[in-house]
mmCIF file of C-alpha atoms in Angstrom:
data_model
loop_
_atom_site.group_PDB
_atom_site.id
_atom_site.type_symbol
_atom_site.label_atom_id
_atom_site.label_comp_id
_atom_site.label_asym_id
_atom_site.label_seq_id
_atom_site.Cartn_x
_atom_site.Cartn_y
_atom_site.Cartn_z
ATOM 1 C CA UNK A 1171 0.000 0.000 0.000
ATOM 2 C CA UNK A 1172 2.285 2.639 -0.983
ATOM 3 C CA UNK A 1173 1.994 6.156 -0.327
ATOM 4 C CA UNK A 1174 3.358 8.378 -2.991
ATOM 5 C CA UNK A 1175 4.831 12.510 -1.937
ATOM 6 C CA UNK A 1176 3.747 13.357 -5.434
ATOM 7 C CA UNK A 1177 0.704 15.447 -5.616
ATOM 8 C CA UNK A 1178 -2.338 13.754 -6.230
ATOM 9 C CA UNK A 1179 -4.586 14.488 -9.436
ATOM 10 C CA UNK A 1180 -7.429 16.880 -8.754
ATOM 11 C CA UNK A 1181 -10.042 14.048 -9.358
ATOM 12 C CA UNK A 1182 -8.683 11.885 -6.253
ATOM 13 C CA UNK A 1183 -8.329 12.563 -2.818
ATOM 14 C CA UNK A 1184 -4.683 13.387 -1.223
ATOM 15 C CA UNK A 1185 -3.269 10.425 0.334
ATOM 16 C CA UNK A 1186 -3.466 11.867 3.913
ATOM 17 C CA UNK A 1187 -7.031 11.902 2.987
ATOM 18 C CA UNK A 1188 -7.385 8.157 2.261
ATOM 19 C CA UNK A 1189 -5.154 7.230 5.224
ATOM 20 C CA UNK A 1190 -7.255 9.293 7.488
ATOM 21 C CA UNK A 1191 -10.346 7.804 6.719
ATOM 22 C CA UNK A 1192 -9.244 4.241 6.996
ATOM 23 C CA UNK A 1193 -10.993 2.828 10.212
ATOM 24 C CA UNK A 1194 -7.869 0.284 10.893
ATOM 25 C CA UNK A 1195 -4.753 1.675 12.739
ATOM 26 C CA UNK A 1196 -1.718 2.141 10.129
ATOM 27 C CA UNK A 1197 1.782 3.614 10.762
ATOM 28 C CA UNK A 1198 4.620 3.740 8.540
ATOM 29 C CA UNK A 1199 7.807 2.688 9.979
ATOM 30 C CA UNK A 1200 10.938 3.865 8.835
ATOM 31 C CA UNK A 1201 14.404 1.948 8.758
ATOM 32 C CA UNK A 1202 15.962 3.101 11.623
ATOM 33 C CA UNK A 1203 12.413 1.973 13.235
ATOM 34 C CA UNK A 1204 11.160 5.222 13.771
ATOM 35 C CA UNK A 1205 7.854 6.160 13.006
ATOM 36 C CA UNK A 1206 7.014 8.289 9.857
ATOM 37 C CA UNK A 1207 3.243 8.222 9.224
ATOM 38 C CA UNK A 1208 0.018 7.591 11.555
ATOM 39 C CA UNK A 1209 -3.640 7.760 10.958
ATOM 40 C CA UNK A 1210 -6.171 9.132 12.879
ATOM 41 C CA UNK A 1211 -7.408 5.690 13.870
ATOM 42 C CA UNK A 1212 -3.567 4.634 14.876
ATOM 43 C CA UNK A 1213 -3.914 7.803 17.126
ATOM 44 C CA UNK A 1214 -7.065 6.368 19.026
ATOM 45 C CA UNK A 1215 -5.907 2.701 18.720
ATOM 46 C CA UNK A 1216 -3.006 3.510 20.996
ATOM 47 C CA UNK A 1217 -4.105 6.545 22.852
ATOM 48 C CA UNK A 1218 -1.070 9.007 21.146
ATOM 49 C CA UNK A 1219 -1.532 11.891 19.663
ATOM 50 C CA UNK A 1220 0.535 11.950 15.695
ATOM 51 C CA UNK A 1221 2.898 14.526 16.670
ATOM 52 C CA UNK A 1222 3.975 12.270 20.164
ATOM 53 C CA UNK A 1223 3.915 9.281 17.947
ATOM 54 C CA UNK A 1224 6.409 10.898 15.342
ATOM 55 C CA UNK A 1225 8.904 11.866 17.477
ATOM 56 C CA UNK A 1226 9.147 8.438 18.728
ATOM 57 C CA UNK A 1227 10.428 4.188 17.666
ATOM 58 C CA UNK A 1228 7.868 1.392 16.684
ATOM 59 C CA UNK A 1229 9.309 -0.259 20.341
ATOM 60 C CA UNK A 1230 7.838 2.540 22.109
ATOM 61 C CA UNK A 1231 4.280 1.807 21.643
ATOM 62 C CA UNK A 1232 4.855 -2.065 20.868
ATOM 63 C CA UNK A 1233 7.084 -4.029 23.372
ATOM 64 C CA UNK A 1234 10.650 -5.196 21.901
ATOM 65 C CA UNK A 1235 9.993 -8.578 22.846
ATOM 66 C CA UNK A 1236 6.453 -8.492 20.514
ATOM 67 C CA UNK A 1237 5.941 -10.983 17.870
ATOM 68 C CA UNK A 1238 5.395 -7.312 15.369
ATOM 69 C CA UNK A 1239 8.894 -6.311 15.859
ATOM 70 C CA UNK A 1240 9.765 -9.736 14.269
ATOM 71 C CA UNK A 1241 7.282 -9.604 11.733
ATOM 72 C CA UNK A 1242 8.516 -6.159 10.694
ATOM 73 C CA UNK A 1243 12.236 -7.046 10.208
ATOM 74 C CA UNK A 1244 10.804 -9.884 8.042
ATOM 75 C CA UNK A 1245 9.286 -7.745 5.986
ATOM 76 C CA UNK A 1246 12.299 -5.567 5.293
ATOM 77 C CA UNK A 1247 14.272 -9.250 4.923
ATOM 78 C CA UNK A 1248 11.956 -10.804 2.249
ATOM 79 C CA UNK A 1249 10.710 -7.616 0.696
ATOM 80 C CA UNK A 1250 7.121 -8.999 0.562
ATOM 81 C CA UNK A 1251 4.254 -8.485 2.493
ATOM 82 C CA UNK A 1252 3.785 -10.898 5.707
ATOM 83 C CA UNK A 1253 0.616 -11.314 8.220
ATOM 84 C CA UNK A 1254 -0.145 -12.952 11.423
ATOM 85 C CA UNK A 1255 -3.332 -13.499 12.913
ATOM 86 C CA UNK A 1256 -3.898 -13.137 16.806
ATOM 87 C CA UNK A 1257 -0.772 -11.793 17.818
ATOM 88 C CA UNK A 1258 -1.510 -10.765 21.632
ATOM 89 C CA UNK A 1259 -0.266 -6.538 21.552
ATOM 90 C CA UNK A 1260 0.500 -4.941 25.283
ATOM 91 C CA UNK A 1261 0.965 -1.311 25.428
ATOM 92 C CA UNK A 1262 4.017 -0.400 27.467
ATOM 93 C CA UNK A 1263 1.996 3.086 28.366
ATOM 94 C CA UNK A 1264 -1.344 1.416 29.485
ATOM 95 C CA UNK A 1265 -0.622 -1.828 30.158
ATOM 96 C CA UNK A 1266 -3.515 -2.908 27.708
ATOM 97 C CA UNK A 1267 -3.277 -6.146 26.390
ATOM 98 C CA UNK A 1268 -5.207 -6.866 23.423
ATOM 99 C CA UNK A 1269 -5.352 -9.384 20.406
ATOM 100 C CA UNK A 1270 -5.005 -8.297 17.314
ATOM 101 C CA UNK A 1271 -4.501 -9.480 13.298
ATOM 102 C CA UNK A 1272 -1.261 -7.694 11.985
ATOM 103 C CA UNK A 1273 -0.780 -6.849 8.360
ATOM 104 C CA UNK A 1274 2.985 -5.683 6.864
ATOM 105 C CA UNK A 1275 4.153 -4.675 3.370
ATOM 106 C CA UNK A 1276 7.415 -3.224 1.898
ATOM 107 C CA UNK A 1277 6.527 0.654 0.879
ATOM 108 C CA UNK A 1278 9.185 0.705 -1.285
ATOM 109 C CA UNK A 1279 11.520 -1.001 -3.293
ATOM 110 C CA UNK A 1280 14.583 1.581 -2.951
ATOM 111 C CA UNK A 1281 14.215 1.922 1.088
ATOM 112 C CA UNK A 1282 13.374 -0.182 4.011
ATOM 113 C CA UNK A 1283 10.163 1.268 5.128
ATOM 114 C CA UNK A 1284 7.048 -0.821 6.356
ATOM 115 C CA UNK A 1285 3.481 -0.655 6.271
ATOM 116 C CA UNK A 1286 1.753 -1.718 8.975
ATOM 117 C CA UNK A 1287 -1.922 -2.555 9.727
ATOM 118 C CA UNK A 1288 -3.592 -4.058 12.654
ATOM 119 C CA UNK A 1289 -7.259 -5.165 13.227
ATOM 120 C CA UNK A 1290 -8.162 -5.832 16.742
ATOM 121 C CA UNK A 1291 -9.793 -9.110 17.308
ATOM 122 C CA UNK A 1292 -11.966 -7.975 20.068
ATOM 123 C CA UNK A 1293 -15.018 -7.637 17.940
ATOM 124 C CA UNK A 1294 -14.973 -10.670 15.788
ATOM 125 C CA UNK A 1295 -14.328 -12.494 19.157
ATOM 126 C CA UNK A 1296 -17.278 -10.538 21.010
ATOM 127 C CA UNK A 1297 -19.534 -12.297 18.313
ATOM 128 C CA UNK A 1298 -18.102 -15.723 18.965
ATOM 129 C CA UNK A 1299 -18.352 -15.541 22.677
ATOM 130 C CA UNK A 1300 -21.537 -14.021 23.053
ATOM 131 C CA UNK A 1301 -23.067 -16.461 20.930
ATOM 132 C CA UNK A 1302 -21.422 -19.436 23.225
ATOM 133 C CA UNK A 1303 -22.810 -17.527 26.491
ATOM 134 C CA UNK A 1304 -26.366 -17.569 24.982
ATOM 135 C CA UNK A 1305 -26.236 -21.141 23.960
ATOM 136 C CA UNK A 1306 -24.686 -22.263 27.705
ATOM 137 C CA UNK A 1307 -27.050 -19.640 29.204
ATOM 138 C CA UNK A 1308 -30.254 -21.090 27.723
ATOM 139 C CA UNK A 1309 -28.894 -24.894 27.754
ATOM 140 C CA UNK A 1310 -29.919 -23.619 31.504
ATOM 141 C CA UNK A 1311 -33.825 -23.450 30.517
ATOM 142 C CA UNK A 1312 -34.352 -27.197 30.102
ATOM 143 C CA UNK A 1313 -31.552 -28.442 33.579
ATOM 144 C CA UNK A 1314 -33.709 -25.223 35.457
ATOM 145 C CA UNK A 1315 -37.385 -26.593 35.445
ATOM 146 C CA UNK A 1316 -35.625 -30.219 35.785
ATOM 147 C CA UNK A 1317 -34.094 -29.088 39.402
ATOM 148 C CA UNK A 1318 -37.494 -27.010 40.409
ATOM 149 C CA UNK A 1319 -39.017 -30.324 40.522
ATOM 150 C CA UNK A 1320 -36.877 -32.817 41.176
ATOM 151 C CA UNK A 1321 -34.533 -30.671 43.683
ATOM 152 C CA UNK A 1322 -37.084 -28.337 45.421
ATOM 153 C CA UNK A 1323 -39.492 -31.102 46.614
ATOM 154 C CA UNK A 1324 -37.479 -33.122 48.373
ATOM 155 C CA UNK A 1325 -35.519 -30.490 49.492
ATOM 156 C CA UNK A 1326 -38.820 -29.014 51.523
ATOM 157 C CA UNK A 1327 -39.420 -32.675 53.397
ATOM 158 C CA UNK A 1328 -35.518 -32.674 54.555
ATOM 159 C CA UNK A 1329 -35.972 -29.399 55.848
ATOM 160 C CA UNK A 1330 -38.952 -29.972 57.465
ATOM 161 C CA UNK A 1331 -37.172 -33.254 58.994
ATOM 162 C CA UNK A 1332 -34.016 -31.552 60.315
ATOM 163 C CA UNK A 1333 -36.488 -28.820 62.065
ATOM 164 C CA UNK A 1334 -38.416 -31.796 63.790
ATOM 165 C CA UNK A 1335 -35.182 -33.107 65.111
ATOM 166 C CA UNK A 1336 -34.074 -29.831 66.086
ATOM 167 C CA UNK A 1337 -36.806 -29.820 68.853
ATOM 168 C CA UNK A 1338 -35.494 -32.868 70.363
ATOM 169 C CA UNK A 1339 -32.001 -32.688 70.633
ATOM 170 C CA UNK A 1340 -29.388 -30.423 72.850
ATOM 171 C CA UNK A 1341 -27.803 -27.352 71.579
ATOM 172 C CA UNK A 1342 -24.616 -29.070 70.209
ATOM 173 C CA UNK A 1343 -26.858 -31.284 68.050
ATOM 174 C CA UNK A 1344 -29.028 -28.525 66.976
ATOM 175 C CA UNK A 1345 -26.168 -26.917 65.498
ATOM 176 C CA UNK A 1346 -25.814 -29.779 63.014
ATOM 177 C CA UNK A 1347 -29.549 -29.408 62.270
ATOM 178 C CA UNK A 1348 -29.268 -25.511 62.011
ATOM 179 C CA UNK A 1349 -26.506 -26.003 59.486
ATOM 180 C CA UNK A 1350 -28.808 -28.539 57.264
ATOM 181 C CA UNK A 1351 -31.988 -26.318 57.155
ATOM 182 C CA UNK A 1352 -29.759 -23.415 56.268
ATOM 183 C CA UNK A 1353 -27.780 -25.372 53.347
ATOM 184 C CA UNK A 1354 -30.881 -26.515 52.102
ATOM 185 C CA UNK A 1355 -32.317 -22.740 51.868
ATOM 186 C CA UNK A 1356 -29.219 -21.939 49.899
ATOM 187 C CA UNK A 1357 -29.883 -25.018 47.666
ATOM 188 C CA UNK A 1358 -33.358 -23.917 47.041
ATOM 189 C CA UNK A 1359 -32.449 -20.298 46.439
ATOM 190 C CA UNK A 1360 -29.848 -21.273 43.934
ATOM 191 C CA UNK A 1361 -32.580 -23.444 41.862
ATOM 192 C CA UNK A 1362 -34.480 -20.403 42.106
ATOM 193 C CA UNK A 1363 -32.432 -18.367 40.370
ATOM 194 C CA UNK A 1364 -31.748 -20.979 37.703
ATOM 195 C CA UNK A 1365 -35.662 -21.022 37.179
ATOM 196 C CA UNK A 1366 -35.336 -17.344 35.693
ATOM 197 C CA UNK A 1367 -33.653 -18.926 32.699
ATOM 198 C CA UNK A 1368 -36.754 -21.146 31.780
ATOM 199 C CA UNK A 1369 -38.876 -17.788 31.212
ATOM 200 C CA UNK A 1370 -39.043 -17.612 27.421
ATOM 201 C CA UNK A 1371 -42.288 -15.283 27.486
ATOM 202 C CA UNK A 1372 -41.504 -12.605 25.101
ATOM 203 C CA UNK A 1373 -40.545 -9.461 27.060
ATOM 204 C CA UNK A 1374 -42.446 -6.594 26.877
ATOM 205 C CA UNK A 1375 -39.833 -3.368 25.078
ATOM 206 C CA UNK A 1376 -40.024 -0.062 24.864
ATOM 207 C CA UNK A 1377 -37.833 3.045 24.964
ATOM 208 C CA UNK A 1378 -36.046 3.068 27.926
ATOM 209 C CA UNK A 1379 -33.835 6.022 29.428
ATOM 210 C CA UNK A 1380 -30.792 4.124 30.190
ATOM 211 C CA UNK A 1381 -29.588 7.269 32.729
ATOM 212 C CA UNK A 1382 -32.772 6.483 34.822
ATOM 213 C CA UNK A 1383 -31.906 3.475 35.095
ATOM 214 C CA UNK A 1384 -28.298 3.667 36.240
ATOM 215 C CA UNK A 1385 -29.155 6.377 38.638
ATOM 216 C CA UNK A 1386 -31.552 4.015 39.894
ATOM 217 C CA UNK A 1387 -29.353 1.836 40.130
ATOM 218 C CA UNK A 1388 -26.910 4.192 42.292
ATOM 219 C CA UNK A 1389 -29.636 4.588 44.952
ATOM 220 C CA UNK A 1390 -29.988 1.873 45.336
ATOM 221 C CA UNK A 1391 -26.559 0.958 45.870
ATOM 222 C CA UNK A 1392 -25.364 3.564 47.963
ATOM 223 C CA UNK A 1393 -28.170 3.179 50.399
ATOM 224 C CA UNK A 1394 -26.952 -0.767 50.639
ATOM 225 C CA UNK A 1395 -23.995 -2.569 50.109
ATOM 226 C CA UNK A 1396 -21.999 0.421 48.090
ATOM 227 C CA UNK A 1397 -22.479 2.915 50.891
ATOM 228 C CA UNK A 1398 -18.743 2.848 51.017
ATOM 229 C CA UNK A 1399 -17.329 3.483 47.576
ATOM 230 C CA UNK A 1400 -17.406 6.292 45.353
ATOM 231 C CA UNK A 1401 -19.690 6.337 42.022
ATOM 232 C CA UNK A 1402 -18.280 8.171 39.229
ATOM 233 C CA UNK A 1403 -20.654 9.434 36.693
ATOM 234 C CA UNK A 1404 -19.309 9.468 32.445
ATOM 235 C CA UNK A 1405 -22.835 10.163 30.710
ATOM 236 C CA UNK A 1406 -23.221 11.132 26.568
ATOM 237 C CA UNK A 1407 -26.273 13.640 27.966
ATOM 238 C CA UNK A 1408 -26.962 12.964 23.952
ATOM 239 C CA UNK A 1409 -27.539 9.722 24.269
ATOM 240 C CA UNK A 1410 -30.639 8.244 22.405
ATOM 241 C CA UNK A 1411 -33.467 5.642 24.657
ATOM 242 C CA UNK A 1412 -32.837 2.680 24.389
ATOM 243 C CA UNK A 1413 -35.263 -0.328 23.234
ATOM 244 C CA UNK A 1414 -35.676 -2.662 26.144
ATOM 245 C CA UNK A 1415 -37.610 -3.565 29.176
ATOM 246 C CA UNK A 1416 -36.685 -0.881 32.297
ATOM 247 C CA UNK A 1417 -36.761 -3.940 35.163
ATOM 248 C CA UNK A 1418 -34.830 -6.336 33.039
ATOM 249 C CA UNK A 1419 -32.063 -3.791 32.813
ATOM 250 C CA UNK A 1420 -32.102 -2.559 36.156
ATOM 251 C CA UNK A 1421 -31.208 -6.244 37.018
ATOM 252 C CA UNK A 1422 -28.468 -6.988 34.452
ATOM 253 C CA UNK A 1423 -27.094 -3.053 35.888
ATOM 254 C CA UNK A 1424 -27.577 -4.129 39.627
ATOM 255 C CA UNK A 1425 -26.214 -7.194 39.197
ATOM 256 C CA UNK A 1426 -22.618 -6.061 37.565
ATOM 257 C CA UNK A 1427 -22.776 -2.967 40.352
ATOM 258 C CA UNK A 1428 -23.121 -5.651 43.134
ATOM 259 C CA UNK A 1429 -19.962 -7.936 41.620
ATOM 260 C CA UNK A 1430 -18.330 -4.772 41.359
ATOM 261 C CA UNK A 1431 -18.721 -3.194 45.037
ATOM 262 C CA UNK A 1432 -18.178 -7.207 46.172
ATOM 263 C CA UNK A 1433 -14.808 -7.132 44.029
ATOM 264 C CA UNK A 1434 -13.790 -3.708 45.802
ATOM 265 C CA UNK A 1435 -14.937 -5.304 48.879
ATOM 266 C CA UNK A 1436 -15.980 -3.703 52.492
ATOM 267 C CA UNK A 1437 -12.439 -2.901 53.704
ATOM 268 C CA UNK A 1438 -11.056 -0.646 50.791
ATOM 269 C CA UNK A 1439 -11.018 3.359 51.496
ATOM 270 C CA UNK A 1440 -10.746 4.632 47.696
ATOM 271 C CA UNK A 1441 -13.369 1.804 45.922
ATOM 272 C CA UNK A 1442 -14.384 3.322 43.363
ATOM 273 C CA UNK A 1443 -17.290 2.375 40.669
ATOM 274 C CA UNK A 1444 -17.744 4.437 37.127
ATOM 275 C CA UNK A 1445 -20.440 4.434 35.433
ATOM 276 C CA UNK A 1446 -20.833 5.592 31.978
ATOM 277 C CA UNK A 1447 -22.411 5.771 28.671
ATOM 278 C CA UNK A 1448 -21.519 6.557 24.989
ATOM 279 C CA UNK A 1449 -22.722 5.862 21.192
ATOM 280 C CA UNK A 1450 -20.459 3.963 19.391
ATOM 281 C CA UNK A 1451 -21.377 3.746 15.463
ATOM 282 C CA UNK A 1452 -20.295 0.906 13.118
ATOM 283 C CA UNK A 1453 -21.399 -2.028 15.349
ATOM 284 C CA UNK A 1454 -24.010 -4.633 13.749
ATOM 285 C CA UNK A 1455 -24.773 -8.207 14.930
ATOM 286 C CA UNK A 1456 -26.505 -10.431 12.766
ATOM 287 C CA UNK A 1457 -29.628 -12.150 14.984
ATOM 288 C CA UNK A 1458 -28.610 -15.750 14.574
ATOM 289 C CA UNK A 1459 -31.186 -17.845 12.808
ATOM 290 C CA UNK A 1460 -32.520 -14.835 10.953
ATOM 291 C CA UNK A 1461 -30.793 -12.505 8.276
ATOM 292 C CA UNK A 1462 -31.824 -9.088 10.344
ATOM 293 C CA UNK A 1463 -29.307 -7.211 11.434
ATOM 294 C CA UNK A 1464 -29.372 -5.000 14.564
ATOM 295 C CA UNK A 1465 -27.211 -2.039 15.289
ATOM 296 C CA UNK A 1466 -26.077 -1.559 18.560
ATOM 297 C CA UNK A 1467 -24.710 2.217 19.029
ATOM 298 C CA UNK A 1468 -25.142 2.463 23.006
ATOM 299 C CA UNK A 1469 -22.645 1.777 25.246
ATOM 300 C CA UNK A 1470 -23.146 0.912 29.215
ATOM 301 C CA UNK A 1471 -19.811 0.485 30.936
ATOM 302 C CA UNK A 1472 -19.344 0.140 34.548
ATOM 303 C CA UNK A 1473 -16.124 0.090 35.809
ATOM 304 C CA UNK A 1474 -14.284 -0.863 39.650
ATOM 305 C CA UNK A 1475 -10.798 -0.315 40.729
ATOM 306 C CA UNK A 1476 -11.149 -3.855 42.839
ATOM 307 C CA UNK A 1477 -8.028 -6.283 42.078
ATOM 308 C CA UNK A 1478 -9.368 -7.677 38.741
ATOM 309 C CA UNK A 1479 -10.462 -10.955 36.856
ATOM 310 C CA UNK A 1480 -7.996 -13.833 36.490
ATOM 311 C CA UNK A 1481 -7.090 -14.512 33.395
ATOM 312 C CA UNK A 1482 -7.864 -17.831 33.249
ATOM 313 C CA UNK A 1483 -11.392 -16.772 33.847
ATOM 314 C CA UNK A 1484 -11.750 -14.310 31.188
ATOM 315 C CA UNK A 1485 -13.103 -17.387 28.042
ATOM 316 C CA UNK A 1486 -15.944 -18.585 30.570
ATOM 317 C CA UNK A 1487 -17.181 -15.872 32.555
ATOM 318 C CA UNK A 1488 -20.599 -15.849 31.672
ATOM 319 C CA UNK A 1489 -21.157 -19.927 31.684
ATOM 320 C CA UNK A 1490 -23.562 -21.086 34.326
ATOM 321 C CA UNK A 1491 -21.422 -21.661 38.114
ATOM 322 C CA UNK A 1492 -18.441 -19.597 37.001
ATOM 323 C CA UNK A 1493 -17.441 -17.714 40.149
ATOM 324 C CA UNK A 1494 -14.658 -15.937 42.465
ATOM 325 C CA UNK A 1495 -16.427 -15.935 45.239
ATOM 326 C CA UNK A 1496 -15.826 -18.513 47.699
ATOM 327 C CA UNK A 1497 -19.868 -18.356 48.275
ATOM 328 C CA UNK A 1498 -21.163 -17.069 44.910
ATOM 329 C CA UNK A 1499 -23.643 -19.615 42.918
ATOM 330 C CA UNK A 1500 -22.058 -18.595 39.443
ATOM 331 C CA UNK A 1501 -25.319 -17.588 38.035
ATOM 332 C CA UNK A 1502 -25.277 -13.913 37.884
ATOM 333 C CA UNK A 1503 -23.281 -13.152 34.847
ATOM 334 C CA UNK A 1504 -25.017 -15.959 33.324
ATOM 335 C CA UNK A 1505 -28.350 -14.205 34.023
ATOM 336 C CA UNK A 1506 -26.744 -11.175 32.691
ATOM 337 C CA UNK A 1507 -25.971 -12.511 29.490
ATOM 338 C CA UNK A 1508 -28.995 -13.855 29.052
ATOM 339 C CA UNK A 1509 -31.259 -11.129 29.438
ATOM 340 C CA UNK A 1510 -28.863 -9.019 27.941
ATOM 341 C CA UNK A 1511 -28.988 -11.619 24.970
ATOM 342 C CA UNK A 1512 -32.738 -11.529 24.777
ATOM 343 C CA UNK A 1513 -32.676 -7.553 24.456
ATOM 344 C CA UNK A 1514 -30.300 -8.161 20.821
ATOM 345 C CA UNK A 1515 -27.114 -6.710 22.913
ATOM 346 C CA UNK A 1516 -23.951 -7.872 23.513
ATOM 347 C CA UNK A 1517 -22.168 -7.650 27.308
ATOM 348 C CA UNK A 1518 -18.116 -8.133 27.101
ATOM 349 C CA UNK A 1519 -15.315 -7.779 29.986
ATOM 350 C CA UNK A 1520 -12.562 -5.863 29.534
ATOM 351 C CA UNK A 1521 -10.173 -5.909 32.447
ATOM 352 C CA UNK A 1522 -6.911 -4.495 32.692
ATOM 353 C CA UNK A 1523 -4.783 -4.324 35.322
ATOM 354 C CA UNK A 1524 -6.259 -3.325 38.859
ATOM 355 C CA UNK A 1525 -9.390 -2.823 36.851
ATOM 356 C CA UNK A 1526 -12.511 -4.224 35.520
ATOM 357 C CA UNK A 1527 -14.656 -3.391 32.923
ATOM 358 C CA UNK A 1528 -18.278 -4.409 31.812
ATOM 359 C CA UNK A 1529 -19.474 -2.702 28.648
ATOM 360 C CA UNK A 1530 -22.915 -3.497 27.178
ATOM 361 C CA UNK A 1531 -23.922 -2.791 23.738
ATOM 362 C CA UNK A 1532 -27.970 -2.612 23.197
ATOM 363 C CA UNK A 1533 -29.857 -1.293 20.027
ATOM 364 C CA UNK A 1534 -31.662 1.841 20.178
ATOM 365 C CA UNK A 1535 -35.136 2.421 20.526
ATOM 366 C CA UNK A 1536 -36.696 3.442 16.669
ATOM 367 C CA UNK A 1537 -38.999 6.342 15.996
ATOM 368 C CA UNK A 1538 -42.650 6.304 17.235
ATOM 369 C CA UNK A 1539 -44.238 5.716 14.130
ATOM 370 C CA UNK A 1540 -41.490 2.724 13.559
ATOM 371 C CA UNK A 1541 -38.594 3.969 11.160
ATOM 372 C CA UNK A 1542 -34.706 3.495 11.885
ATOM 373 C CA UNK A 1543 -33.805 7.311 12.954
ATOM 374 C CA UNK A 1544 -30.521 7.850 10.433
ATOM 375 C CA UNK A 1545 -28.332 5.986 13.524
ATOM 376 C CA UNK A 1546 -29.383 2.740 12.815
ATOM 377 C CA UNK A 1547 -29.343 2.765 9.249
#
């Protein structure tokens, strides 16, 4: 993809122009490995401005030790283009890790310069995952009304048992009794909970102020168990309704709030929890088993400063009985993906260091009399 100092002819655009309005990061990198050439999306991709990135080496936005730095010099050593598909990118500044697909070319024949173009991963990998969380979340539906029946029932008449013997024995044995009524409550509230994922009644949507329901959801919190942490507010005041159901969200948003002021936990003095919104254009998601596709522009991110998600963690997050918590049930991510799911939306983790990220992507509500506003075209 070379890139020519000659002056373009009036009928095309300069090729600043063309760079510019490419929606992949690209940089130019010059023999000496310094950087001659960014784009505008380069500039977001790694949070630099051009000028900071020009004055600057490919190693000091891409770690020496990165797979890219290799791929570059084999560029320049076979003078042909080269790719490589999820090479795994930390930024030395941030600290971000992500995956990305890495495309190189020679710019020219009488120099050693490089092309280079990178496509993060994290959105064809979004679609992947989220369609494996619905499928484990509503392989739940069927195991769900199994358990109410065969789990709750005789769950009730060993309860009822242990509280008979309780009345006959001393205290030391009624602490053995105490202990089985108690685990059998927390059986039956976990089957409970499971039961949610065996409602497939269509859900009743509408347009939905998504600010309402986050500061909602705020109340709520800092009345309870968030009393101690902060809450940092990020709103797009802009932001269009959303199409949804007002109680299902204010469970998928006090559910990842909860995790969040649980992760931060009671003994922390600067817990904080940010929550924020934004429109993000260009995202689409095909509705499996159907050919309609749904934009999803509106972004719901809440974000702690607790100590993070494992790594190992990170692929099965939102299966059923995935947990950190030495007493969680595993079934509240699940629950979030599910009704998140349902609404056409997508809900991802992003963590980085010391940090953890939710971010929700939902479609927008239409106009009243039913046409896409120009958004969701």
């Amino acid at each position: 993809m070379p890139f020519s100092d000659e002056p373009a002819p009036e009928s095309l655009p300069p090729a600043e122009a063309v760079l510019n309005s490419l929606p992949l990061p690209v940089l130019t990198i010059g023999p000496d490995e310094r950087i001659l050439r960014v784009n505008h999306a380069a500039e977001l991709f790694f949070d630099a401005s051009a000028r900071l990135m020009l004055r600057g080496r490919l190693r000091d936005i891409i770690p020496f030790s990165s797979p890219i730095i290799a791929l570059v010099a084999e560029v320049r050593r076979r003078r042909s283009s080269v790719s490589e598909y999820r090479v795994e990118l930390v930024q030395p500044r941030s600290g971000t890790e992500r995956s990305v697909d890495v495309f190189a070319t020679p710019l020219r024949d009488e120099d050693d310069s490089v092309v280079l173009m990178l496509q993060e991963r994290t959105i064809a990998d979004k679609m992947n995952r989220q369609l494996t969380h619905r499928g484990a979340a509503r392989s739940m539906v069927a195991l769900g009304a199994m358990l109410a029946h065969e789990i709750k029932n005789p769950l009730a008449g060993i309860r009822g048992a242990a509280q008979l013997l309780e009345q006959e024995r001393d205290d030391e044995d009624r602490l053995l009794t105490r202990l089985i009524c108690d685990e059998s409550d927390r059986i039956v509230r976990i089957v409970e909970r499971m039961e949610l994922f065996g409602d497939e009644r269509p859900v009743e949507r509408g347009p939905v102020n998504v600010h309402g329901v986050l500061d909602q959801v705020k109340r709520s919190a800092q009345s309870g168990f968030a009393r101690h942490i902060r809450f940092i507010e990020n709103y797009d005041p802009s932001l269009p309704p959303v199409l949804g159901n007002r109680d299902q969200l204010i469970q998928v948003i006090l559910n990842l709030v909860k995790n969040a002021a649980e992760a931060i936990g009671t003994d922390t003095v600067e817990g904080e929890i940010t929550l924020s919104t934004a429109f993000r254009t260009g995202l689409r998601l095909q509705i499996p088993g159907s050919r309609e596709r749904v934009s999803l522009p509106i972004e719901v991110a809440v974000r702690d400063n607790g100590p993070g998600i494992p790594p190992d963690m990170l692929s099965d997050l939102f299966d059923p009985f995935v947990t950190t918590k030495v007493q969680g049930s595993g079934l509240g991510l699940a629950l979030v993906a599910k009704i998140v799911g349902d609404h056409g939306g997508i809900v991802e983790c992003d963590p980085v260091p010391r940090r953890t990220a939710f971010r929700i992507l939902l479609p927008m509500s239409s106009a009243r009399d039913g046409r896409e506003s120009a958004a969701e075209r």
